[in-house]
Every structure is written in structure tokens, then in C-alpha cells.
mmCIF file of C-alpha atoms in Angstrom:
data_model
loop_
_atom_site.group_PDB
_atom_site.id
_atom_site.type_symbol
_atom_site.label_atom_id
_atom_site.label_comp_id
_atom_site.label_asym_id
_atom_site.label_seq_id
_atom_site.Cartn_x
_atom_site.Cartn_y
_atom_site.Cartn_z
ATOM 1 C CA UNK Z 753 0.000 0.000 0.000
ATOM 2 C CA UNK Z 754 1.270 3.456 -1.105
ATOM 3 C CA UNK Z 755 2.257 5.809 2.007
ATOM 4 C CA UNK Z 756 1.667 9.390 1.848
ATOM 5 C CA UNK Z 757 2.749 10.857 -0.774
ATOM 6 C CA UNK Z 758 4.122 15.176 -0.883
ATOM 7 C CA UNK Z 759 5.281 16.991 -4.336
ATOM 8 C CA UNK Z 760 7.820 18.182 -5.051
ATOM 9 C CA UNK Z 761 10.310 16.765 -2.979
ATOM 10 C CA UNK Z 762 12.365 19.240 -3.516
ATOM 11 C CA UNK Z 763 11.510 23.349 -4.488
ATOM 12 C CA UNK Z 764 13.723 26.637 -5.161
ATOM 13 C CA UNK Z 765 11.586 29.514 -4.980
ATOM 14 C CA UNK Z 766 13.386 33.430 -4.879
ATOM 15 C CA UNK Z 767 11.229 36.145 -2.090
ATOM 16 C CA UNK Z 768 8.161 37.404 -2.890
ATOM 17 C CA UNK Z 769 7.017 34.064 -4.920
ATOM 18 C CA UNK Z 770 4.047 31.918 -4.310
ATOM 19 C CA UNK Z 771 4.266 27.975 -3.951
ATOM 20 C CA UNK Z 772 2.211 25.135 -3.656
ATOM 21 C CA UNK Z 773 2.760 22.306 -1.738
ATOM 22 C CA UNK Z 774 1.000 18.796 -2.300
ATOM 23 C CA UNK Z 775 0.000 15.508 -0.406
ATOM 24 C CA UNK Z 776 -1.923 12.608 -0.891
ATOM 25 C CA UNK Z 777 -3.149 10.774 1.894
ATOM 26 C CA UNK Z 778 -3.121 6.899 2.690
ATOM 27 C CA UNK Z 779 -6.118 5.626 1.310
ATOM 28 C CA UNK Z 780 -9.371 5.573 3.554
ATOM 29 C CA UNK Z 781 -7.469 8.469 5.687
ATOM 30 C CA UNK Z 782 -9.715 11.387 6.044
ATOM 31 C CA UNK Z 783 -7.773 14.008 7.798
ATOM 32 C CA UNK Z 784 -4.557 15.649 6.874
ATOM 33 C CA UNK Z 785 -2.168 17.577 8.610
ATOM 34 C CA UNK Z 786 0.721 19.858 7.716
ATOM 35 C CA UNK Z 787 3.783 20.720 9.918
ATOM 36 C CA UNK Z 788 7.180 22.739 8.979
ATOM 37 C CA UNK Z 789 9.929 21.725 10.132
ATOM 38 C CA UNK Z 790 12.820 24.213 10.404
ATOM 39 C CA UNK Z 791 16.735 22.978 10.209
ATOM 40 C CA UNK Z 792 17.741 22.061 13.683
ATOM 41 C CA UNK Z 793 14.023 22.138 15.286
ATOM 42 C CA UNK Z 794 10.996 20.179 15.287
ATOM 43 C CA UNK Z 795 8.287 19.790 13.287
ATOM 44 C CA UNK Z 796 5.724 22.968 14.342
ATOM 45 C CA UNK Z 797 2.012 22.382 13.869
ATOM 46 C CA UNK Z 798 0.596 24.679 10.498
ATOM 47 C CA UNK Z 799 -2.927 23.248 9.957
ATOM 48 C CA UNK Z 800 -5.301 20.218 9.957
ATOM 49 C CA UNK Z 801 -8.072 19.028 7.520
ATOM 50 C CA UNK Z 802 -10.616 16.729 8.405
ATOM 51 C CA UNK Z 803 -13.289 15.772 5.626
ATOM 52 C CA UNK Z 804 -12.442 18.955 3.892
ATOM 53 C CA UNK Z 805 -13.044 21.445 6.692
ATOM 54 C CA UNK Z 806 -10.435 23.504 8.751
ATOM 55 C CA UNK Z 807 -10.062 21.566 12.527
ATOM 56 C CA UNK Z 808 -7.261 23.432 13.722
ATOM 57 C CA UNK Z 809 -4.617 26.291 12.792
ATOM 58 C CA UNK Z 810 -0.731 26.632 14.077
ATOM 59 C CA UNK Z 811 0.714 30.022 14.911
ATOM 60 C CA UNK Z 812 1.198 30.780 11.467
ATOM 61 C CA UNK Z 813 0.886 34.259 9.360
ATOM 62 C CA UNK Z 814 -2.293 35.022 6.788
ATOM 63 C CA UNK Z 815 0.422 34.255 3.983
ATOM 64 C CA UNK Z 816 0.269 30.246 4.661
ATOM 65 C CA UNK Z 817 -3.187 28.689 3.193
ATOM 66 C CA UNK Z 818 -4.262 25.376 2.689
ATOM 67 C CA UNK Z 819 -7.566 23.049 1.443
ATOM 68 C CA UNK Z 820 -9.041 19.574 1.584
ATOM 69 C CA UNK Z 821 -10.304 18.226 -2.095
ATOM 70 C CA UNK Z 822 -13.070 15.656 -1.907
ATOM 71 C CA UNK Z 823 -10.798 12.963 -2.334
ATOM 72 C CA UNK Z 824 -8.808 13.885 0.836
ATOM 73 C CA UNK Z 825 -5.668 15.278 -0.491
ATOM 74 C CA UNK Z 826 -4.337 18.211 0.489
ATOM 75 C CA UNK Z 827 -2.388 21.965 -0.540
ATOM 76 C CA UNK Z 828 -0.444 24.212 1.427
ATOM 77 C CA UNK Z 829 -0.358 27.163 -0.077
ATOM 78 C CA UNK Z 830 2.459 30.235 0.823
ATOM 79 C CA UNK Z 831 2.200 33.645 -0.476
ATOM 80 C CA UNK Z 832 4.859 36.350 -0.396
ATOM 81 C CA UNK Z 833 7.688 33.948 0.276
ATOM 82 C CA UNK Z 834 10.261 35.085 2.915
ATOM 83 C CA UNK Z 835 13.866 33.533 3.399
ATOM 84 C CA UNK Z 836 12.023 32.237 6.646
ATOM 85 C CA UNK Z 837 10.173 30.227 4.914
ATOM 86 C CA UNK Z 838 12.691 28.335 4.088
ATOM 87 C CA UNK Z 839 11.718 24.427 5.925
ATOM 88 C CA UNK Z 840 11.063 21.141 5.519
ATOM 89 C CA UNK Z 841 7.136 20.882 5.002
ATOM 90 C CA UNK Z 842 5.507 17.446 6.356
ATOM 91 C CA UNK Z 843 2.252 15.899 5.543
ATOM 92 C CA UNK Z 844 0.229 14.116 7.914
ATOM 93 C CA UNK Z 845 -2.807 11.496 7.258
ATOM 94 C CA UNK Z 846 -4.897 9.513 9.656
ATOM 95 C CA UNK Z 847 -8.536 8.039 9.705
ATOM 96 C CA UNK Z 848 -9.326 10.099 12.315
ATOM 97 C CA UNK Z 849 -8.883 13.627 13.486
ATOM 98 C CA UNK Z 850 -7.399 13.207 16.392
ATOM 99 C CA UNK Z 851 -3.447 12.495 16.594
ATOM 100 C CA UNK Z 852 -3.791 11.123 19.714
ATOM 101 C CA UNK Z 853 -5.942 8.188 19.623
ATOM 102 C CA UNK Z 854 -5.129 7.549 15.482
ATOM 103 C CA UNK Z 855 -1.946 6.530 14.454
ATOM 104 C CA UNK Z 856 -0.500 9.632 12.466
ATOM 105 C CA UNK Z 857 1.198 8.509 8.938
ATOM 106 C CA UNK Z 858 3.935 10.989 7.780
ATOM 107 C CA UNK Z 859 5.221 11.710 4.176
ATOM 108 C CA UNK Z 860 8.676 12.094 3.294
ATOM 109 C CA UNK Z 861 8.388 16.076 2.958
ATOM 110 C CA UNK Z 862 9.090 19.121 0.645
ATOM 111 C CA UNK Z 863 12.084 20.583 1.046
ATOM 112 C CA UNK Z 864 11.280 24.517 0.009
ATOM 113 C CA UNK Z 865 14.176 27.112 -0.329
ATOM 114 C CA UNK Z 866 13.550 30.253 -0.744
ATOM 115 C CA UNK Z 867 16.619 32.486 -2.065
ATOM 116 C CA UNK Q 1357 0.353 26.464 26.943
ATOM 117 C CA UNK Q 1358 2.175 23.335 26.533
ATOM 118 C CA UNK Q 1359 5.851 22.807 25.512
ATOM 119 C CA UNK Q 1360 8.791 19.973 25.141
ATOM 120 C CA UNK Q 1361 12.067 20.654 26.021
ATOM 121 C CA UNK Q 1362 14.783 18.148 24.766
ATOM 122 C CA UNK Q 1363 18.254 19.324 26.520
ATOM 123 C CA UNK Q 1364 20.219 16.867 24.752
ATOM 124 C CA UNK Q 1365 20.914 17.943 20.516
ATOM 125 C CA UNK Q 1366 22.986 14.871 20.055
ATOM 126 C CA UNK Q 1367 23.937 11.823 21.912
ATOM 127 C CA UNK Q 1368 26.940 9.804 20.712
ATOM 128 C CA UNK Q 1369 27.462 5.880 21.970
ATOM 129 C CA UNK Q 1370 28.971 2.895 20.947
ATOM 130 C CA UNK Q 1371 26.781 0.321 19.824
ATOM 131 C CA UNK Q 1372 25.429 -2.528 21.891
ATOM 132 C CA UNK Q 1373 25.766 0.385 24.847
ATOM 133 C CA UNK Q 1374 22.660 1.474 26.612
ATOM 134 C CA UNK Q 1375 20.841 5.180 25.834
ATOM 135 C CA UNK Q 1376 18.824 7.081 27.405
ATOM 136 C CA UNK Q 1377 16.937 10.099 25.676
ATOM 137 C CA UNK Q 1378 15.687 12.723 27.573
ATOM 138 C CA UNK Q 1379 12.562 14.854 27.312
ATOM 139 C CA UNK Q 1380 10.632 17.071 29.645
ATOM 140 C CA UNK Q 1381 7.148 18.637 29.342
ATOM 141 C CA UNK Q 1382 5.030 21.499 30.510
ATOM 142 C CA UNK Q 1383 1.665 21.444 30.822
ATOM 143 C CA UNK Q 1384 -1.413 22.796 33.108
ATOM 144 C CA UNK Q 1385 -3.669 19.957 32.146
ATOM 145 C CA UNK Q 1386 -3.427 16.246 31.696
ATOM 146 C CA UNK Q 1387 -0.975 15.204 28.773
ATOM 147 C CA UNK Q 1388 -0.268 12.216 25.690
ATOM 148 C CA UNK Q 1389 3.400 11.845 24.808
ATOM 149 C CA UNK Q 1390 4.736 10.535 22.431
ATOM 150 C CA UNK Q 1391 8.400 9.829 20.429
ATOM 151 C CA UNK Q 1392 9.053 10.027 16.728
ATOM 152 C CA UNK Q 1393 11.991 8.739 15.214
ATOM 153 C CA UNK Q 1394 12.919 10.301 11.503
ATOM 154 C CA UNK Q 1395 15.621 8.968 9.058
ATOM 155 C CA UNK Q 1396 17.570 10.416 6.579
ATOM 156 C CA UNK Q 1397 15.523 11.873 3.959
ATOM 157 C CA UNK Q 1398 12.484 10.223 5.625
ATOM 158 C CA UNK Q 1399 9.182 11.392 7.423
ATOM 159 C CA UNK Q 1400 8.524 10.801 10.964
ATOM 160 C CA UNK Q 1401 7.910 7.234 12.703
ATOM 161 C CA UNK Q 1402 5.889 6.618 15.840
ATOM 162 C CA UNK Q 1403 8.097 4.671 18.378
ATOM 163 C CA UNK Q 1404 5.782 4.827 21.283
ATOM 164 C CA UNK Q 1405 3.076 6.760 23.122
ATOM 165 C CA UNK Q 1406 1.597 7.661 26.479
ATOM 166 C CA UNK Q 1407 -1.966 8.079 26.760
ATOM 167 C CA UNK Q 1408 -2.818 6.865 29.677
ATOM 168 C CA UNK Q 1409 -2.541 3.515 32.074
ATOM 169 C CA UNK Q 1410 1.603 1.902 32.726
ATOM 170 C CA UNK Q 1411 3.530 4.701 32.802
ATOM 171 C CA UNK Q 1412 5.788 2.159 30.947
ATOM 172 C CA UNK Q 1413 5.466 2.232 27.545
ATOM 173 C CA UNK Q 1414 7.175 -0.115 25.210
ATOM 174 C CA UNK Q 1415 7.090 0.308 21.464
ATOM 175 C CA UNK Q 1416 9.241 -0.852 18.138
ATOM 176 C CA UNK Q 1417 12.462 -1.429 17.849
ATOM 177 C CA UNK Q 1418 13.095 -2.711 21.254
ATOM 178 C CA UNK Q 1419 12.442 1.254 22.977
ATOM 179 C CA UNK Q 1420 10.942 2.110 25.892
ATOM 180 C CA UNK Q 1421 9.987 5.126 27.793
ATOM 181 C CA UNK Q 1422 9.164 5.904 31.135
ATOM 182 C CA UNK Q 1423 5.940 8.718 31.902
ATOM 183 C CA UNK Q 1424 7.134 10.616 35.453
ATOM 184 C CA UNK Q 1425 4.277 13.218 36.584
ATOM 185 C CA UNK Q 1426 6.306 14.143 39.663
ATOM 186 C CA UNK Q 1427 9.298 15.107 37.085
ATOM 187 C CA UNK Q 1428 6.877 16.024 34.303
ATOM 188 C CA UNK Q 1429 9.252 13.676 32.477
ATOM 189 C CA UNK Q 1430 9.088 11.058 29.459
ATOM 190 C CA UNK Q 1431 12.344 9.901 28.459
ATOM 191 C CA UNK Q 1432 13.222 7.169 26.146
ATOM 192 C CA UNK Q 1433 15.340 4.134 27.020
ATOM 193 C CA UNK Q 1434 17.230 1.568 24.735
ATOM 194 C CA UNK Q 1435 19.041 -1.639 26.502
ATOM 195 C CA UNK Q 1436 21.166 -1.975 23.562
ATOM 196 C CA UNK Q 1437 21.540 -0.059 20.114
ATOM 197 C CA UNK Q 1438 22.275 -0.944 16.676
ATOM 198 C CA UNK Q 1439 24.321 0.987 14.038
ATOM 199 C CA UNK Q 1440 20.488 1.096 12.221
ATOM 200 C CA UNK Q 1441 19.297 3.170 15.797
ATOM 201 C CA UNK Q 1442 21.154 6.671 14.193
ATOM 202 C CA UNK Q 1443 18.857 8.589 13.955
ATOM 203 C CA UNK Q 1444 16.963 11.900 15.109
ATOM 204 C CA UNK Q 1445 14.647 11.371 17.615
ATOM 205 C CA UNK Q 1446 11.574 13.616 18.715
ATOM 206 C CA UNK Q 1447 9.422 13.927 21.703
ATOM 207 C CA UNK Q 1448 5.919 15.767 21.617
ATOM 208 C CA UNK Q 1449 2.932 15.990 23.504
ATOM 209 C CA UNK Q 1450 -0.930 16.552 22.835
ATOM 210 C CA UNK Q 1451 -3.702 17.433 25.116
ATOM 211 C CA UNK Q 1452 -7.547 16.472 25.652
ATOM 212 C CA UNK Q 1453 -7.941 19.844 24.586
ATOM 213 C CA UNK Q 1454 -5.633 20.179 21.413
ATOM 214 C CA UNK Q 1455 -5.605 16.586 20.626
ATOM 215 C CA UNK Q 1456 -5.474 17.473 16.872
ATOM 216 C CA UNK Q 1457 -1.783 18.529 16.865
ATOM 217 C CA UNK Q 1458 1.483 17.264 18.225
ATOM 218 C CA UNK Q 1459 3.778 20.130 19.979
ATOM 219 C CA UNK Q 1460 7.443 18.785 19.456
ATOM 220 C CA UNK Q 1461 10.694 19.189 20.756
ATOM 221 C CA UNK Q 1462 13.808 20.214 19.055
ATOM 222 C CA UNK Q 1463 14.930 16.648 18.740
ATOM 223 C CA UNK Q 1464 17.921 14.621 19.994
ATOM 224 C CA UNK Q 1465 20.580 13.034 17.299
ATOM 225 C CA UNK Q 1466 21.677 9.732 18.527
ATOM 226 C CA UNK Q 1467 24.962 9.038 17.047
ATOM 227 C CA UNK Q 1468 25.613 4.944 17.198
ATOM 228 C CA UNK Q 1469 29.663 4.333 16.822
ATOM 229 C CA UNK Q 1470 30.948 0.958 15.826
#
């Protein structure tokens, strides 16, 4: 069975840019998560999706965006790219919403850099 | 608020040598904890978790970890590690309250040496 999956792995974007990030879920998993993980920290919290609705929000600017299609897969969306932004982004899927009581699946991330 | 501190960045030892990992938590209310373990070029792994019950956990790959509410601790224990045990390593925690996110730590680098 596939794992979750994030495009690009990889991304160089210059300031100012916009950029879409990608995920698809493990099949029959309904929520989706997305954390960034800066070099030398952990991974912080951005946002969760459960069955395409908005469960929870990280301490994260107006810039960072992201959606649930109807077949569970995810976008993370960041506008007006700062060198900041430069991170490992991880995906997230589990049946459930919770990531306590579910198991939570990780993807192998998108590495953005922003020049 | 809730938060993870992981004083250690990296932890060298030779293999077939014990490890401990060591994490401490804040929090005002009831906590889970968990570890993650993350590869090279990988995403994170569950290795264990606290929810409730023993506050001995055992998960994969032979670890353990210990929950102490006196010490608001949770570190992670290993009798004996491999070469394949390198590796960054990552406590968080979760709440009734917030139980939709994970709050981690910085992470720890274990370093096995032949």
C-alpha cells in the first residue's frame, strides 16, 4: 500500500514568490495535517483538515493557506515567500482527526528554499 | 500552553551500549506523549506513546519510555543499540484539549559508533 505521498520533494523559490505544496493521503485516511519543520528544530504544527473542513490552525501568518479536495488530499499554499520560509514541510494522514488516539502517517516532505 | 524541552541535541554511543533520551514537558492539564523517530531523507515514525494507564510504555524497535508526573518527564530508554538506531529522535505531547496537533521538541541526534 502506497504511504503518503508530498510533491515536489524538492523546491527553489526566490522572495516574494508563491508555492504550492501537495499531499496525498493513505487511502481511507480522512484528515490531513501539515507541519514545517525548520533545520535544527521540530516539526511545528501549520494546519489540519478533516473531511475537507479547517479543525485546527498553528501560529502561522495570513500568507500560509491550505484546502481539503473531496478525495482527501491536500495543498499548502504560501504567499509572499520570505527567506524564513525556508523548511522542511511534512504531511500528515490519519482516519481520524485526532493524533492522539489515530496513528499519524507521515510523508517524506518538501524541502522549500527560498533564495 | 504546553511545551517539550529536549536538553540533549545529540547523543553519541557505541553500539550494543545502553541510551537514554531525555525529554521534559510542561503542561497545566493532563498530557499524551509521544516519540518520533525520523531517518535520513524520511518522514517521521511513531516509536511509542503515552496516553494513559503503565507509565511504561514499550514500542518498536526494542524502545521504551518511562511517563514521570512528579518530574513532568518522558524519556526514552534503549538496553542496547544498533548501528540502524542513528537517527533523530523527537518527543511531543498533545492534550484532551488540542488533541489534533502534536507540539514537538527540538529533537535529539543519537549518534551509534561501531
Amino acid at each position: 500500500d502506497a504511504g503518503v505521498t508530498q510533491s515536489p520533494t524538492h523546491l527553489i523559490k526566490t522572495r516574494g514568490q508563491q508555492v504550492t505544496l501537495r499531499c496525498s493521503p493513505i487511502s481511507g485516511h480522512k484528515s490531513v495535517s501539515w507541519y514545517q519543520q525548520v533545520l535544527g528544530q521540530g516539526p511545528q504544527f501549520i494546519f489540519q483538515y478533516y473531511e475537507k473542513e479547517e479543525r485546527g490552525r498553528g501560529n502561522f501568518p495570513d500568507r500560509f493557506s491550505a484546502r481539503q479536495f473531496p478525495n482527501y488530499s491536500s495543498e499548502l499554499n504560501v504567499n509572499a515567500l520570505l527567506l524564513g520560509d525556508s523548511a522542511l514541510y511534512l504531511c500528515a494522514s490519519s482516519q481520524d482527526w485526532t493524533a492522539t488516539n489515530e496513528k499519524l502517517f507521515f510523508g517524506s516532505g518538501t524541502q522549500l528554499s527560498v533564495l | 500552553a504546553q511545551s517539550v524541552t529536549q536538553l540533549d541535541s545529540q547523543v553519541p554511543v557505541f553500539e550494543e551500549a545502553p541510551v537514554e533520551l531525555r525529554c521534559n514537558y510542561s503542561s497545566s492539564v493532563s498530557v499524551y506523549l509521544f516519540w518520533y523517530v525520523q531517518y535520513p531523507n524520511q518522514g517521521l515514525q511513531l516509536l511509542l506513546k503515552y496516553l494513559s494507564g503503565s507509565t511504561l510504555v514499550k514500542g518498536i524497535n526494542g524502545f521504551e519510555a518511562e511517563f514521570n508526573k512528579s518530574q513532568t518527564s518522558f524519556h526514552l530508554r534503549k538496553p542496547s543499540v544498533h548501528i540502524s538506531d542513528t537517527a533523530e529522535y523527537f518527543c511531543a505531547v498533545s492534550g484532551p484539549d488540542s488533541s489534533y496537533k502534536l507540539i514537538f521538541g527540538s529533537g535529539t541526534r543519537l549518534l551509534v559508533r561501531p
